[in-house]
Short mmCIF file of C-alpha atoms in Angstrom, two decimals:
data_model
loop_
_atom_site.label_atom_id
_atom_site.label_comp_id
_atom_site.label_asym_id
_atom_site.label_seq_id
_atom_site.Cartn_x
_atom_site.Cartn_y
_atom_site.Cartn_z
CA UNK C 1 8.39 -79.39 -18.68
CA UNK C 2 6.19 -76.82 -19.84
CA UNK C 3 2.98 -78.23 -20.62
CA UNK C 4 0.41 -76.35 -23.32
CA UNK C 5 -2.30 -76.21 -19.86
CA UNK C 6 0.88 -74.28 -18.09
CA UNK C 7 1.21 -72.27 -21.64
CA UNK C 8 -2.73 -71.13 -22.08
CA UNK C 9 -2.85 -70.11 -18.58
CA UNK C 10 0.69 -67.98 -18.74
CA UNK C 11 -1.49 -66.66 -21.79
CA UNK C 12 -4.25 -66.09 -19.40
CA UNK C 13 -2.55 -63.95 -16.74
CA UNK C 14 -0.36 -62.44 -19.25
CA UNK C 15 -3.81 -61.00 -21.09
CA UNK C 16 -5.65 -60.34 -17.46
CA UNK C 17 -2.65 -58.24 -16.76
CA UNK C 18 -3.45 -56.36 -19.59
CA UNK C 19 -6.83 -55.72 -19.60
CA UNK C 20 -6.21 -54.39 -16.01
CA UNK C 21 -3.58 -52.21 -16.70
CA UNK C 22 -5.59 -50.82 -19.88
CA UNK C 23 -9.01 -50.67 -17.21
CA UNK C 24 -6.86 -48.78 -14.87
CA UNK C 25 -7.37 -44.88 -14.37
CA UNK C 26 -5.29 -42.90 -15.91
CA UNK C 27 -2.57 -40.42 -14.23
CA UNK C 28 -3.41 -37.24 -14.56
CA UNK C 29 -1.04 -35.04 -16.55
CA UNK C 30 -2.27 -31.82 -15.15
CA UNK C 31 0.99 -29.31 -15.03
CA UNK C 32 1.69 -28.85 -11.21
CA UNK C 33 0.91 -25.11 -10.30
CA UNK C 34 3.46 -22.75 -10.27
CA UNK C 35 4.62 -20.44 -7.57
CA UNK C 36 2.50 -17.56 -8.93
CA UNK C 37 -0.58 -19.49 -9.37
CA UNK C 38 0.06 -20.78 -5.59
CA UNK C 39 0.46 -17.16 -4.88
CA UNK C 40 -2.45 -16.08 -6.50
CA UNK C 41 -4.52 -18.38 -4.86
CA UNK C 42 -3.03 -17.53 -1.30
CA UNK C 43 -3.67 -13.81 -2.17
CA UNK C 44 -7.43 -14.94 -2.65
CA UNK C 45 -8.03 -16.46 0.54
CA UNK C 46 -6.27 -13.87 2.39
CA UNK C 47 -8.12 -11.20 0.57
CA UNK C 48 -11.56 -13.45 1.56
CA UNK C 49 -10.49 -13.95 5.40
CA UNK C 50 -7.66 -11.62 6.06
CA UNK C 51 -4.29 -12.99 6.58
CA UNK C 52 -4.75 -14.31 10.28
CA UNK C 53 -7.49 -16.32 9.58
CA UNK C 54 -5.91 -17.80 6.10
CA UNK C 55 -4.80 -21.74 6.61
CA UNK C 56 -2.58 -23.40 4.08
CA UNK C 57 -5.67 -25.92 3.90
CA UNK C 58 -7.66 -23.61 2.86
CA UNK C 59 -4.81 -22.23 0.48
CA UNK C 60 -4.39 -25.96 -1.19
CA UNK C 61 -7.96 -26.35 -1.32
CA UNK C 62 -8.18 -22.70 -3.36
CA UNK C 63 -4.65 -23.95 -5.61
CA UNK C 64 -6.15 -27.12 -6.73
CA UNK C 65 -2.81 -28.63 -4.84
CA UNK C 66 -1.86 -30.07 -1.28
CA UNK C 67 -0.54 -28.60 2.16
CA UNK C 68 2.47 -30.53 1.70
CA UNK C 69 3.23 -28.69 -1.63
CA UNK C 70 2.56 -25.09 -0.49
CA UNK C 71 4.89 -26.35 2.39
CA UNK C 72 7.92 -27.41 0.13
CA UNK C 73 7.27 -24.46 -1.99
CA UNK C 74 7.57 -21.75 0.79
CA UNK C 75 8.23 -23.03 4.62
CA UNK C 76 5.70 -22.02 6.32
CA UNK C 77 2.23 -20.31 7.00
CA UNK C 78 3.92 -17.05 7.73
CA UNK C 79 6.76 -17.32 4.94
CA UNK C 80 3.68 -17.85 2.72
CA UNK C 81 1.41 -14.83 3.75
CA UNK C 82 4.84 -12.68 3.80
CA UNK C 83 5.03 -13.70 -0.03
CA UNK C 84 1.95 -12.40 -0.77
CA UNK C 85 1.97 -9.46 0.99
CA UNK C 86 5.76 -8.46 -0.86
CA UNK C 87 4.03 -9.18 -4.17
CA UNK C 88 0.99 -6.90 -3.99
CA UNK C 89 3.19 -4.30 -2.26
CA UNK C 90 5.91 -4.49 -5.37
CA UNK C 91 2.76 -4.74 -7.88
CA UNK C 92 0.54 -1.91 -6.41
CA UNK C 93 3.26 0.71 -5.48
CA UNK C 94 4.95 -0.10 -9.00
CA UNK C 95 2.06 0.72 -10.58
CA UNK C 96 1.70 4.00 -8.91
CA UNK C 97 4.93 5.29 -9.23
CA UNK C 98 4.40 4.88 -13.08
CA UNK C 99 1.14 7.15 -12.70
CA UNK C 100 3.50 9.47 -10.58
CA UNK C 101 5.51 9.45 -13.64
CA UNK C 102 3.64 9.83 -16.11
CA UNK C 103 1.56 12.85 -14.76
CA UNK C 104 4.94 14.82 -13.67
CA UNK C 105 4.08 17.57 -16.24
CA UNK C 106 0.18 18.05 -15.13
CA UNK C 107 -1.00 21.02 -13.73
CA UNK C 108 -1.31 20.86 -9.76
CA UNK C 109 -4.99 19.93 -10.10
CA UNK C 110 -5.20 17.72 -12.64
CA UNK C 111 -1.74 15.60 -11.51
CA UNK C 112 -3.70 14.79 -7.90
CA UNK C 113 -6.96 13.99 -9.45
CA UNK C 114 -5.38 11.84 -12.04
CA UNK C 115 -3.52 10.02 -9.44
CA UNK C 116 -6.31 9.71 -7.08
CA UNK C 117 -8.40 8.01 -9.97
CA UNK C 118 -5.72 5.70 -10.89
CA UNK C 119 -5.44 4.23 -7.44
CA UNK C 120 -9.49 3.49 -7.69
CA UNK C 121 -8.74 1.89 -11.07
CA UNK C 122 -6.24 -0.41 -9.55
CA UNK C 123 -8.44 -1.03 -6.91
CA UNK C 124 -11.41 -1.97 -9.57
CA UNK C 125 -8.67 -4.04 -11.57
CA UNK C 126 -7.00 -5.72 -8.45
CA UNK C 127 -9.51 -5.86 -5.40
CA UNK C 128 -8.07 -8.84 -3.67
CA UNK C 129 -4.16 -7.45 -3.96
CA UNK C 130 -5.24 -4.28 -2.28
CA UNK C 131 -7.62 -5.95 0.45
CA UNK C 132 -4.78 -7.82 1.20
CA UNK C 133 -2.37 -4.90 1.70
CA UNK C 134 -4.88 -2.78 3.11
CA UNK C 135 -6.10 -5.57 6.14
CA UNK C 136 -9.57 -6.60 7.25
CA UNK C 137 -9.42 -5.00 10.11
CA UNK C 138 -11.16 -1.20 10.65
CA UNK C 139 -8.68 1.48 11.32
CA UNK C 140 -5.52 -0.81 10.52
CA UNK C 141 -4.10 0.32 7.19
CA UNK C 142 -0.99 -1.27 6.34
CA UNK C 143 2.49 0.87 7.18
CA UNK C 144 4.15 -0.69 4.31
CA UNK C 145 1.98 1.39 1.68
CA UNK C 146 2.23 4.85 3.32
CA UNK C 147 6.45 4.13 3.80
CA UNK C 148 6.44 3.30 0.14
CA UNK C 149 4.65 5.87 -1.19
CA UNK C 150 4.46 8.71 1.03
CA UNK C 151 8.22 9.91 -0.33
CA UNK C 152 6.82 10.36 -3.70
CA UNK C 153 3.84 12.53 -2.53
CA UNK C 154 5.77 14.66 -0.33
CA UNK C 155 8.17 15.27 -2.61
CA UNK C 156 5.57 16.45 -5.25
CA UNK C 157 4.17 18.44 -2.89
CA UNK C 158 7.27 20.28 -1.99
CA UNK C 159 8.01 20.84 -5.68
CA UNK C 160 4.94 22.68 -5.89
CA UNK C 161 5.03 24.76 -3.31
CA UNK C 162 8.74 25.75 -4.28
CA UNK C 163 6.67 27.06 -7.42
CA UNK C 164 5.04 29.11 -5.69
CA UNK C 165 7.43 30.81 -3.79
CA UNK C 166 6.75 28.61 -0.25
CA UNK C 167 10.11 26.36 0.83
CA UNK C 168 7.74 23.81 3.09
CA UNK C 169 9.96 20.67 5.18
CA UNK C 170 8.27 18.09 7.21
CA UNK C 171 4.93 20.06 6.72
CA UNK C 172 5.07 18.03 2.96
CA UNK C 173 5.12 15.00 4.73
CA UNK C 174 1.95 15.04 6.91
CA UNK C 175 0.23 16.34 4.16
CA UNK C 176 0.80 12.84 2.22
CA UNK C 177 -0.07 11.19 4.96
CA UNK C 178 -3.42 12.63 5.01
CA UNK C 179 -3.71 12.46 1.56
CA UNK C 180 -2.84 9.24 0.65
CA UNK C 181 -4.43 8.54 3.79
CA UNK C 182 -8.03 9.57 2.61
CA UNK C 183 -7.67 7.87 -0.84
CA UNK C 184 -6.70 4.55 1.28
CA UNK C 185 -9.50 4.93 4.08
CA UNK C 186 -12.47 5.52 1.05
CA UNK C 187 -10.60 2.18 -1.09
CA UNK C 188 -10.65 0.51 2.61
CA UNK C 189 -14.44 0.79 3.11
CA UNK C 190 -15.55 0.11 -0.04
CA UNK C 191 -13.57 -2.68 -0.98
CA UNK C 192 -13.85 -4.00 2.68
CA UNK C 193 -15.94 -2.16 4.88
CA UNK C 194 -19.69 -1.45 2.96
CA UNK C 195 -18.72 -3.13 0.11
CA UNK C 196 -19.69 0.33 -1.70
CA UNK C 197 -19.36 1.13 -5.37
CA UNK C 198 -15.57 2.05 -6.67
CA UNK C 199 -16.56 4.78 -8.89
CA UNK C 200 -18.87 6.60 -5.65
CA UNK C 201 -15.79 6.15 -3.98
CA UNK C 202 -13.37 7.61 -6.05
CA UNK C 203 -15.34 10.24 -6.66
CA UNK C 204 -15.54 11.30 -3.24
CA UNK C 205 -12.01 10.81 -2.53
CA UNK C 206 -11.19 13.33 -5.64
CA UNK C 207 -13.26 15.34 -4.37
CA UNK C 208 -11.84 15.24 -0.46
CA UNK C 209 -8.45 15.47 -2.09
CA UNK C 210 -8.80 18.57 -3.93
CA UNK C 211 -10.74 20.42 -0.86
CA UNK C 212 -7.37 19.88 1.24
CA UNK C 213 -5.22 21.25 -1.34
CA UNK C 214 -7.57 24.19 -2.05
CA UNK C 215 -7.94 25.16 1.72
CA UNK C 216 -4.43 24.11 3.51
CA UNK C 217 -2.34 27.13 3.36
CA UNK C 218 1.13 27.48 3.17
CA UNK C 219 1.61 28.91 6.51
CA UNK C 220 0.00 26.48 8.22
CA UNK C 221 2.40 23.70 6.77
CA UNK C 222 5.24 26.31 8.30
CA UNK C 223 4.07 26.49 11.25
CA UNK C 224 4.42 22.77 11.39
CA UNK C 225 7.71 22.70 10.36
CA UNK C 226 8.50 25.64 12.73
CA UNK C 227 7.27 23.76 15.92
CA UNK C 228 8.97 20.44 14.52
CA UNK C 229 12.48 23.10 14.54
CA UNK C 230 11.81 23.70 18.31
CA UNK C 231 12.16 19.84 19.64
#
């Protein structure tokens, strides 16, 4: 038998129950992140520390999430840092080959300084993608950006010799490489390096740029191609 004592204190527990369930904290019904904002954050850290030194605690920490989430969302350390690195590559080079693009019907000049001040924009509008692709380390610029966009380059440069009258080979190649390898070495120290101001840098990478092209001559990009002929 149920007596009205056993009835108020059902009553009792049914009401405590309540109050603590009302009193308890609520869940929180923040979205999870997303793969891009986990990348994002990633690209951060590496940018900060460089990708050796970048730990997936230190990742979590920076995504507002947890090691075991960056784990089930990309394997491992390494998968992770690859991720990043294929993103800013895609994003960066992308970008360029649109400002190759769209400066195809410049004059000589004004094509290379155009695309030489486009790469310091990016570089003002996406510091940590390009530390990351360009390394924390002094003299170690990353492969992957001259492979990508050293074809374009070379090709441009060949074009415009062909104008000229001058049929130039391989010489067209390691003259992108030390053009796009000045631009990169100027971005590299002052986003890295000294820390110095973009537009200082840019401006003396222009300016670097357009002394090569006025003072390498045609022959001596055949001659290059000429000893290249003899291997």
């Amino acid at each position: 038998m149920v007596t009205a004592d056993d009835r108020s204190a059902e009553g009792t527990e049914r009401s405590s129950g309540r109050r603590a369930e009302h009193e308890r904290p609520a869940r929180s019904t923040r979205n999870r992140p997303t793969d891009e904002q986990l990348l994002d954050a990633a690209c951060e850290v590496i940018a900060e520390v460089g990708a050796d030194r970048a730990t997936m605690t230190a990742i979590a920490e920076r995504g507002a999430t947890t090691r075991v989430t960056l784990y089930a969302h990309f394997g491992s350390r390494d998968d992770l840092v690859a991720r990043v690195i294929s993103r800013e590559l895609d994003t960066f080079t992308s970008f360029m080959f649109r400002v190759y693009d769209e400066s195809e019907e410049m004059p000589y000049g004004a094509r290379a300084r155009y695309s030489v001040r486009c790469l310091f924009d990016y570089a003002r509008n996406h510091p940590a993608g390009l530390r990351v692709l360009m390394g924390h380390r002094e003299g170690h610029g990353n492969r992957r950006l001259y492979a990508a966009l050293e074809p374009r380059i070379s090709a441009r440069l060949r074009k415009n010799y062909a104008e000229r009258g001058t049929r130039i080979a391989a010489g067209a190649d390691a003259l992108a490489s030390l053009l796009l390898g000045m631009s990169l070495d100027v971005a590299h120290r002052a986003l890295i390096v000294d820390g110095a101001g973009i537009d200082a840098a840019c401006d003396l990478a222009i300016t670097a740029t357009m002394a090569v092209l006025r003072d390498v001559r045609p022959e001596q990009l055949q001659a290059l191609d000429a000893s290249l002929g003899q291997r």
